[in-house]
Coordinates of C-alpha atoms and ligand atoms in Angstrom, one line a residue:
X278 CA 157.1 80.8 91.2
X279 CA 155.9 81.9 94.6
X280 CA 152.3 80.7 95.1
X281 CA 150.8 84.1 96.0
X282 CA 152.1 85.7 92.8
X283 CA 150.5 83.1 90.5
X284 CA 147.1 83.5 92.2
X285 CA 144.2 85.6 91.1
X286 CA 143.9 89.2 92.1
X287 CA 143.2 88.0 95.7
X288 CA 147.0 88.1 96.3
X289 CA 146.9 91.8 96.8
X290 CA 146.1 93.4 100.2
X291 CA 142.5 93.6 101.2
X292 CA 140.8 94.9 104.3
X293 CA 139.9 92.2 106.8
X294 CA 136.6 90.5 105.9
X295 CA 136.6 91.2 102.2
X296 CA 138.1 87.8 101.4
X297 CA 135.4 86.1 103.5
X298 CA 132.7 88.1 101.8
X299 CA 134.0 87.3 98.4
X300 CA 134.1 83.6 99.2
X301 CA 130.6 83.6 100.6
X302 CA 129.1 84.2 97.2
X303 CA 129.2 80.6 96.1
X304 CA 126.1 80.1 94.0
X305 CA 127.1 78.2 90.8
X306 CA 124.2 79.9 89.0
X307 CA 125.8 83.3 89.0
X308 CA 127.3 84.2 85.7
X309 CA 126.9 86.3 82.6
X310 CA 124.1 84.1 81.2
X311 CA 121.7 84.4 84.1
X312 CA 122.4 88.1 84.4
X313 CA 121.8 88.6 80.7
X314 CA 118.5 86.7 80.8
X315 CA 117.1 88.9 83.6
X316 CA 118.8 91.9 81.9
X317 CA 117.1 91.3 78.6
X318 CA 113.7 91.2 80.2
X319 CA 114.4 94.6 81.8
X320 CA 115.8 95.9 78.6
X321 CA 112.6 95.3 76.8
X322 CA 110.1 96.1 79.6
X323 CA 111.7 99.1 81.4
X324 CA 111.5 101.4 78.3
X325 CA 107.7 100.8 78.4
X326 CA 107.5 101.8 82.0
X327 CA 109.6 104.9 81.3
X328 CA 107.6 106.0 78.3
X329 CA 104.2 105.4 79.9
X330 CA 105.5 107.4 82.9
X331 CA 106.4 110.3 80.7
X332 CA 103.0 110.1 78.9
X333 CA 101.3 110.2 82.2
X334 CA 103.1 113.4 83.0
X335 CA 102.0 114.8 79.7
X336 CA 98.4 113.8 80.4
X337 CA 98.2 116.0 83.4
X338 CA 98.5 119.1 81.3
X339 CA 101.9 120.7 82.1
X340 CA 100.8 123.5 79.8
X341 CA 98.4 124.6 82.5
X342 CA 101.0 124.1 85.3
X343 CA 99.0 121.3 86.7
X344 CA 101.4 118.4 86.2
X345 CA 103.5 117.5 89.2
X346 CA 106.1 118.7 89.9
X347 CA 105.1 122.0 88.3
X348 CA 108.6 123.5 87.9
X349 CA 111.0 121.1 86.2
X350 CA 113.5 123.5 84.7
X351 CA 115.1 122.3 81.5
X352 CA 113.5 118.9 81.8
X353 CA 110.4 120.5 80.4
X354 CA 109.4 118.3 77.4
X355 CA 107.5 119.7 74.4
X356 CA 103.8 119.7 75.5
X357 CA 101.0 118.5 73.3
X358 CA 97.2 118.3 73.5
X359 CA 96.4 115.1 75.4
X360 CA 93.8 113.5 73.1
X361 CA 90.3 112.5 74.2
X362 CA 90.3 109.4 71.9
X363 CA 90.5 106.5 72.4
X364 CA 88.6 107.1 75.7
X365 CA 90.6 104.2 77.3
X366 CA 94.0 105.8 76.5
X367 CA 94.9 107.0 80.0
X368 CA 93.5 103.8 81.4
X369 CA 96.0 101.8 79.4
X370 CA 99.0 104.1 79.7
X371 CA 98.7 104.5 83.5
X372 CA 97.6 100.9 84.1
X373 CA 100.6 99.7 82.1
X374 CA 102.9 101.9 84.0
X375 CA 101.8 100.8 87.5
X376 CA 101.2 97.1 86.6
X377 CA 104.4 96.6 84.7
X378 CA 106.3 98.5 87.5
X379 CA 105.0 96.0 90.0
X380 CA 105.4 92.9 87.8
X381 CA 109.1 93.7 87.2
X382 CA 110.0 93.9 90.9
X383 CA 111.0 90.2 91.1
X384 CA 113.1 90.6 87.8
X385 CA 114.9 93.6 89.3
X386 CA 115.6 91.6 92.5
X387 CA 116.8 88.6 90.5
X388 CA 119.1 90.8 88.5
X389 CA 120.5 92.4 91.6
X390 CA 121.0 89.1 93.2
X391 CA 122.9 87.9 90.2
X392 CA 125.4 90.8 90.3
X393 CA 125.6 91.4 94.1
X394 CA 129.3 90.1 94.5
X395 CA 130.3 93.1 92.3
X396 CA 129.1 95.4 95.1
X397 CA 132.0 94.1 97.2
X398 CA 134.6 93.9 94.5
X399 CA 138.1 94.9 95.7
X400 CA 139.9 97.1 95.0
X401 CA 137.0 99.5 94.8
X402 CA 138.7 101.8 92.3
X403 CA 140.9 100.0 89.8
X404 CA 140.8 102.6 87.0
X405 CA 139.0 105.9 86.2
X406 CA 136.8 104.0 83.8
X407 CA 135.9 101.5 86.5
X408 CA 135.1 104.3 89.0
X409 CA 132.8 105.9 86.4
X410 CA 131.1 102.6 85.7
X411 CA 130.6 102.0 89.5
X412 CA 129.1 105.5 89.8
X413 CA 126.5 104.8 87.0
X414 CA 125.7 101.5 88.7
X415 CA 125.1 103.4 92.0
X416 CA 122.6 105.7 90.2
X417 CA 121.2 102.7 88.3
X418 CA 120.6 100.5 91.3
X419 CA 119.8 103.3 93.7
X420 CA 117.5 104.8 91.0
X421 CA 115.4 101.7 90.4
X422 CA 115.1 100.8 94.1
X423 CA 114.0 104.4 94.8
X424 CA 111.4 104.4 92.0
X425 CA 110.1 101.1 93.1
X426 CA 109.9 102.2 96.8
X427 CA 108.2 105.5 96.1
X428 CA 105.9 104.1 93.5
X429 CA 104.7 101.2 95.7
X430 CA 104.4 103.3 98.8
X431 CA 102.3 105.8 96.8
X432 CA 99.8 103.3 95.5
X433 CA 99.5 101.8 99.0
X434 CA 98.8 105.4 100.3
X435 CA 101.7 105.1 102.7
X436 CA 103.3 108.5 102.6
X437 CA 106.1 107.5 104.9
X438 CA 108.7 109.7 103.3
X439 CA 109.1 113.3 104.2
X440 CA 109.1 114.6 100.7
X441 CA 106.5 115.1 97.9
X442 CA 105.9 111.8 96.0
X443 CA 105.6 113.4 92.6
X444 CA 108.7 115.5 92.8
X445 CA 110.7 112.5 94.1
X446 CA 109.4 110.0 91.5
X447 CA 109.8 112.5 88.6
X448 CA 113.4 113.5 89.3
X449 CA 114.2 109.9 90.4
X450 CA 112.9 108.8 87.0
X451 CA 115.4 111.1 85.1
X452 CA 118.3 109.9 87.2
X453 CA 117.4 106.3 86.7
X454 CA 116.7 106.7 82.9
X455 CA 120.1 108.4 82.4
X456 CA 121.9 105.6 84.2
X457 CA 119.8 103.0 82.4
X458 CA 120.7 104.4 79.0
X459 CA 124.4 104.5 79.9
X460 CA 124.3 101.0 81.3
X461 CA 122.7 99.6 78.2
X462 CA 125.3 101.3 76.0
X463 CA 128.1 99.9 78.1
X464 CA 126.8 96.4 78.5
X465 CA 124.8 95.6 75.4
X466 CA 127.7 93.7 73.7
X467 CA 128.2 91.6 76.8
X468 CA 124.5 90.8 77.0
X469 CA 124.5 89.5 73.4
X470 CA 127.6 87.4 74.0
X471 CA 126.3 86.0 77.2
X472 CA 122.9 85.1 75.7
X473 CA 124.7 83.3 72.8
X474 CA 127.0 81.4 75.1
X475 CA 124.3 79.0 76.3
X476 CA 121.2 78.2 74.3
X477 CA 118.0 78.9 76.3
X478 CA 116.3 75.7 75.2
X479 CA 119.2 73.6 76.5
X480 CA 119.4 75.6 79.7
X481 CA 115.7 75.1 80.4
X482 CA 116.1 71.3 80.2
X483 CA 119.0 71.1 82.6
X484 CA 118.1 69.8 86.1
X485 CA 120.0 70.9 89.2
X486 CA 122.2 67.8 89.3
X487 CA 123.6 68.6 85.8
X488 CA 124.0 72.4 86.5
X489 CA 127.6 73.5 86.3
X490 CA 129.1 77.0 86.9
X491 CA 129.9 79.1 83.9
X492 CA 133.6 79.5 83.0
X493 CA 135.3 82.5 84.8
X494 CA 134.3 85.8 83.2
X495 CA 136.0 89.2 83.0
X496 CA 133.3 90.8 85.1
X497 CA 133.8 88.4 88.0
X498 CA 130.2 87.4 88.2
X499 CA 131.1 83.7 88.4
X500 CA 132.0 82.6 91.9
X501 CA 135.7 81.9 92.5
X502 CA 134.8 78.9 94.6
X503 CA 131.4 77.7 93.5
X504 CA 129.3 75.4 95.7
X505 CA 127.1 72.6 94.5
X506 CA 123.9 73.6 92.6
X507 CA 120.7 73.3 94.7
X508 CA 118.7 75.0 92.0
X509 CA 119.0 74.9 88.2
X510 CA 119.1 77.9 86.0
X511 CA 115.7 76.9 84.8
X512 CA 114.6 77.0 88.5
X513 CA 116.2 80.5 89.0
X514 CA 114.4 81.8 85.9
X515 CA 111.2 80.1 86.9
X516 CA 111.3 81.5 90.4
X517 CA 111.6 85.0 89.2
X518 CA 109.1 84.5 86.3
X519 CA 106.6 82.9 88.8
X520 CA 107.0 85.8 91.2
X521 CA 106.3 88.2 88.4
X522 CA 103.3 86.3 87.2
X523 CA 101.9 86.1 90.7
X524 CA 102.2 89.9 91.2
X525 CA 100.7 90.5 87.8
X526 CA 97.7 88.2 88.7
X527 CA 97.1 90.0 91.9
X528 CA 97.3 93.4 90.3
X529 CA 95.7 93.3 86.8
X530 CA 92.2 93.1 88.3
X531 CA 92.3 96.7 89.3
X532 CA 92.2 97.6 85.6
X533 CA 89.4 95.2 84.8
X534 CA 85.6 95.4 85.4
X535 CA 83.4 92.5 86.2
X536 CA 84.2 89.5 88.5
X537 CA 87.9 89.5 87.8
X538 CA 88.2 92.8 89.8
X539 CA 88.1 90.7 92.9
X540 CA 91.5 89.3 92.1
X541 CA 93.1 92.7 92.7
X542 CA 94.2 91.7 96.2
X543 CA 97.0 94.3 96.3
X544 CA 94.6 97.2 96.0
X545 CA 94.3 99.0 99.3
X546 CA 91.1 97.8 101.0
X547 CA 87.9 99.6 101.8
X548 CA 87.8 101.6 98.6
X549 CA 85.2 99.5 96.9
X550 CA 81.9 100.8 98.4
X551 CA 79.9 97.6 97.7
X552 CA 77.3 96.6 95.1
X553 CA 74.8 98.8 93.3
X554 CA 75.1 101.4 90.5
X555 CA 77.5 103.5 92.7
X556 CA 79.5 100.5 93.8
X557 CA 82.8 101.3 92.1
X558 CA 86.1 102.6 93.6
X559 CA 86.1 106.0 95.4
X560 CA 89.4 107.9 95.5
X561 CA 88.5 110.4 98.2
X562 CA 85.2 110.2 100.0
X563 CA 83.0 113.3 100.5
X564 CA 83.8 113.3 104.2
X565 CA 87.6 113.0 103.6
X566 CA 87.3 115.9 101.2
X567 CA 85.7 118.0 103.9
X568 CA 82.6 118.7 101.7
X569 CA 79.6 119.1 104.1
X570 CA 76.0 117.9 103.3
X571 CA 74.5 121.4 103.5
X572 CA 76.8 122.4 100.6
X573 CA 75.4 119.8 98.3
X574 CA 71.7 120.0 99.2
X575 CA 68.9 122.0 97.6
X576 CA 70.9 125.2 98.1
X577 CA 73.7 124.1 95.8
X578 CA 74.3 126.2 92.7
X579 CA 76.6 125.8 89.7
X580 CA 78.1 129.1 88.6
X581 CA 79.4 129.5 85.0
X582 CA 81.7 132.3 83.9
X583 CA 82.9 133.3 80.5
X584 CA 82.3 135.9 77.8
X585 CA 81.7 138.5 80.5
X586 CA 78.6 136.7 81.6
X587 CA 77.8 134.8 84.8
X588 CA 75.1 132.1 84.7
X589 CA 73.8 130.3 87.8
X590 CA 72.0 126.9 87.6
X591 CA 70.5 124.6 90.2
X592 CA 70.4 120.8 89.8
X593 CA 66.8 120.8 88.4
X594 CA 67.9 123.4 85.9
X595 CA 70.7 121.2 84.8
X596 CA 68.5 118.1 84.6
X597 CA 66.1 120.2 82.4
X598 CA 68.9 120.7 79.8
X599 CA 69.7 118.2 77.0
X600 CA 71.1 115.1 78.7
X601 CA 73.8 112.9 77.1
X602 CA 74.9 109.4 78.2
X603 CA 78.4 108.0 77.7
X604 CA 80.3 105.0 78.9
X605 CA 83.7 106.3 80.1
X606 CA 86.5 105.1 82.3
X607 CA 87.8 106.8 85.4
X608 CA 91.5 106.0 85.6
X609 CA 93.5 107.0 88.7
X610 CA 97.2 107.8 88.7
X611 CA 97.5 105.0 91.3
X612 CA 96.7 102.5 88.6
X613 CA 93.1 101.4 89.1
X614 CA 90.5 102.1 86.5
X615 CA 86.8 101.3 85.9
X616 CA 84.3 102.0 83.1
X617 CA 80.9 103.3 84.1
X618 CA 77.9 104.8 82.3
X619 CA 77.5 108.5 83.0
X620 CA 74.6 110.9 82.2
X621 CA 74.6 114.7 82.3
X622 CA 75.0 117.9 80.4
X623 CA 77.7 118.3 77.7
X624 CA 80.5 120.6 78.8
X625 CA 80.3 122.3 75.4
X626 CA 76.6 123.1 76.0
X627 CA 77.6 124.7 79.3
X628 CA 80.3 126.7 77.5
X629 CA 77.8 128.0 74.9
X630 CA 75.4 128.9 77.7
X631 CA 78.1 130.9 79.3
X632 CA 78.6 132.7 76.0
X633 CA 81.9 131.0 75.0
X634 CA 81.5 129.3 71.6
X635 CA 85.1 128.5 71.1
X636 CA 86.7 127.8 74.5
X637 CA 90.5 127.7 74.8
X638 CA 90.2 126.1 78.2
X639 CA 87.9 125.7 81.2
X640 CA 88.9 126.0 84.9
X641 CA 86.7 123.7 87.0
X642 CA 86.4 124.4 90.8
X643 CA 85.0 122.1 93.4
X644 CA 83.3 122.9 96.7
X645 CA 86.5 122.1 98.6
X646 CA 88.2 124.9 100.4
X647 CA 91.8 124.0 99.4
X648 CA 94.0 121.2 98.3
X649 CA 95.3 119.5 95.2
X650 CA 91.8 118.6 94.0
X651 CA 90.1 121.9 94.3
X652 CA 90.6 123.0 90.7
X653 CA 91.5 121.5 87.4
X654 CA 92.0 123.1 83.9
X655 CA 90.6 121.3 80.9
X656 CA 92.0 122.0 77.4
X657 CA 89.8 123.0 74.5
X658 CA 89.6 119.5 73.0
X659 CA 88.5 118.2 76.4
X660 CA 85.7 120.7 76.7
X661 CA 84.5 120.2 73.1
X662 CA 84.4 116.4 73.0
X663 CA 80.7 115.3 72.6
X664 CA 81.2 112.8 75.4
X665 CA 82.7 115.3 77.9
X666 CA 80.1 115.8 80.6
X667 CA 79.1 117.5 83.7
X668 CA 77.7 114.2 85.0
X669 CA 74.6 114.3 87.3
X670 CA 73.8 110.5 87.2
X671 CA 75.7 107.3 86.9
X672 CA 74.5 103.9 85.8
X673 CA 70.9 105.2 85.8
X674 CA 70.8 106.7 89.3
X675 CA 71.9 109.9 90.9
X676 CA 75.6 110.2 91.7
X677 CA 76.3 109.1 95.3
X678 CA 77.8 111.7 97.6
X679 CA 81.2 110.0 97.3
X680 CA 81.2 110.0 93.5
X681 CA 80.6 113.8 93.4
X682 CA 76.9 114.6 93.9
X683 CA 75.4 117.0 92.8
X684 CA 77.7 117.1 89.7
X685 CA 81.1 116.0 88.6
X686 CA 83.2 116.2 85.5
X687 CA 83.9 113.2 83.3
X688 CA 86.0 113.5 80.1
X689 CA 87.2 110.7 77.8
X690 CA 90.9 109.8 78.4
X691 CA 91.3 112.5 81.1
X692 CA 93.3 111.4 84.2
X693 CA 90.9 110.7 87.1
X694 CA 92.4 113.4 89.2
X695 CA 91.0 116.1 86.8
X696 CA 87.5 114.6 86.8
X697 CA 86.5 117.0 89.5
X698 CA 83.7 116.0 91.9
X699 CA 81.3 118.3 93.8
X700 CA 81.7 120.9 91.1
X701 CA 80.8 124.5 92.2
X702 CA 82.1 126.6 89.3
X703 CA 83.3 126.5 85.7
X704 CA 85.2 129.3 84.2
X705 CA 85.4 129.1 80.3
X706 CA 88.2 131.1 78.6
X707 CA 87.4 132.3 75.1
X708 CA 90.1 131.6 72.5
X709 CA 92.0 134.9 71.8
X710 CA 94.5 133.9 69.1
X711 CA 91.8 134.1 66.4
Ligands
MTE993 N1 86.7 117.6 94.2 C1 87.4 116.4 94.0 N2 87.4 115.8 92.9 C2 88.1 114.6 92.7 C3 88.9 114.1 93.7 C4 88.9 114.8 95.0 O1 89.6 114.4 95.9 N3 88.2 116.0 95.1 N4 89.7 113.0 93.5 C5 90.0 112.8 92.1 C6 90.7 111.5 91.8 S1 92.4 111.4 92.3 C7 90.1 110.5 91.1 S2 91.0 109.1 90.7 C8 88.7 110.5 90.8 C9 88.0 109.3 91.3 O2 86.6 109.4 91.2 P1 85.7 108.5 92.0 O3 86.1 108.7 93.5 O4 84.3 108.9 91.7 O5 85.9 107.1 91.6 O6 88.1 111.7 91.3 C10 88.8 112.9 91.2 N5 88.0 114.0 91.5
MO994 MO1 93.2 109.6 91.3

């Protein structure tokens, strides 16, 4: 038999260079088992990232056209009233989304490393089924890298891309999720077989010197010409796991209060305005928002609309009303959160003062002239919760200018972005459906 006919598929014609590339993937660690180990971590954790992402979208109140992107066509999910209890709900869903998204980066990279020879597989199109599979892989790999890149750049406030983050991340999520579901359906049997092929406990006891390549596999993950092992599979799993733990340790602090907050080294700097009762993170400063000191001084007035009535109050007038204190978190879409103790007037008392006993919603407007943060709509349950406040004070002192002086909204479980600072006006809508 002629030697080139008995060989593997490399006897067929290939463009120059492909052979060399194929031979250069020589790690003896690559194979179904390692790919399946990284894959099973992602199989368990990524659905959590996807679900918390969808919940975050729901929390912004798509019903009031204030979730981004606003127009999502047939991707519109059934909307529901985002609850106000437990008050830490959004803190947990958004914190989990961002933290887990960061922690999984090394696992995604490890998984991609383990399958990278397949990117150069030749011939590129062996059968229609294989073309379809490679297409879903393109959406899968492209999708996850796109979601990681846009997500990380967003929380680092690096808007390097020329498109809207929310639109990109939202539609990117659907592309990725579709490809992820297809990939899991196609590969799940392989994953199970691969995990069963080598007991984890034995693998974790094998040193580099005893590490051998896996037998050749139908997917071509195992190198054709493996080199000697410089790292064991235990080492490869430990490297990725260690990277994930390190990222987690540097991130988790942004969701904690107390001394552990200082461990959040990946938080963008300069947002923690020092000690004292107002010393907690500021999303946008009063200066950055373009709110001028003369707007927030003694001449400031709060205007309430509703029930055909307009009521105007100054800050002493608000302080003369019944005051309520509640410990509530602010949780930002970017992942950080912090619990503080707020004092002010209940929103439901302000609704009653405006003549609206049963509000369907309330539109809150700030002193800002324009922009994303100028107005926010609160749903009925968010206005009526006894801890929903127009806060005047925090931790026993007046709000600082950066935290929204003279008055700001704080509502349990409401995304931070809708806790409007420097409030100028609240417009209560009476329920009309009886
Ligand atoms: N008027 C106004 N309100 C605002 C903002 C803003 O830029 N302008 N930022 C929002 C965002 S995104 C968050 S996370 C919270 C943060 O509140 P803090 O800066 O007091 O911590 O305020 C919200 N309220
Ligand atoms: Mo935010």
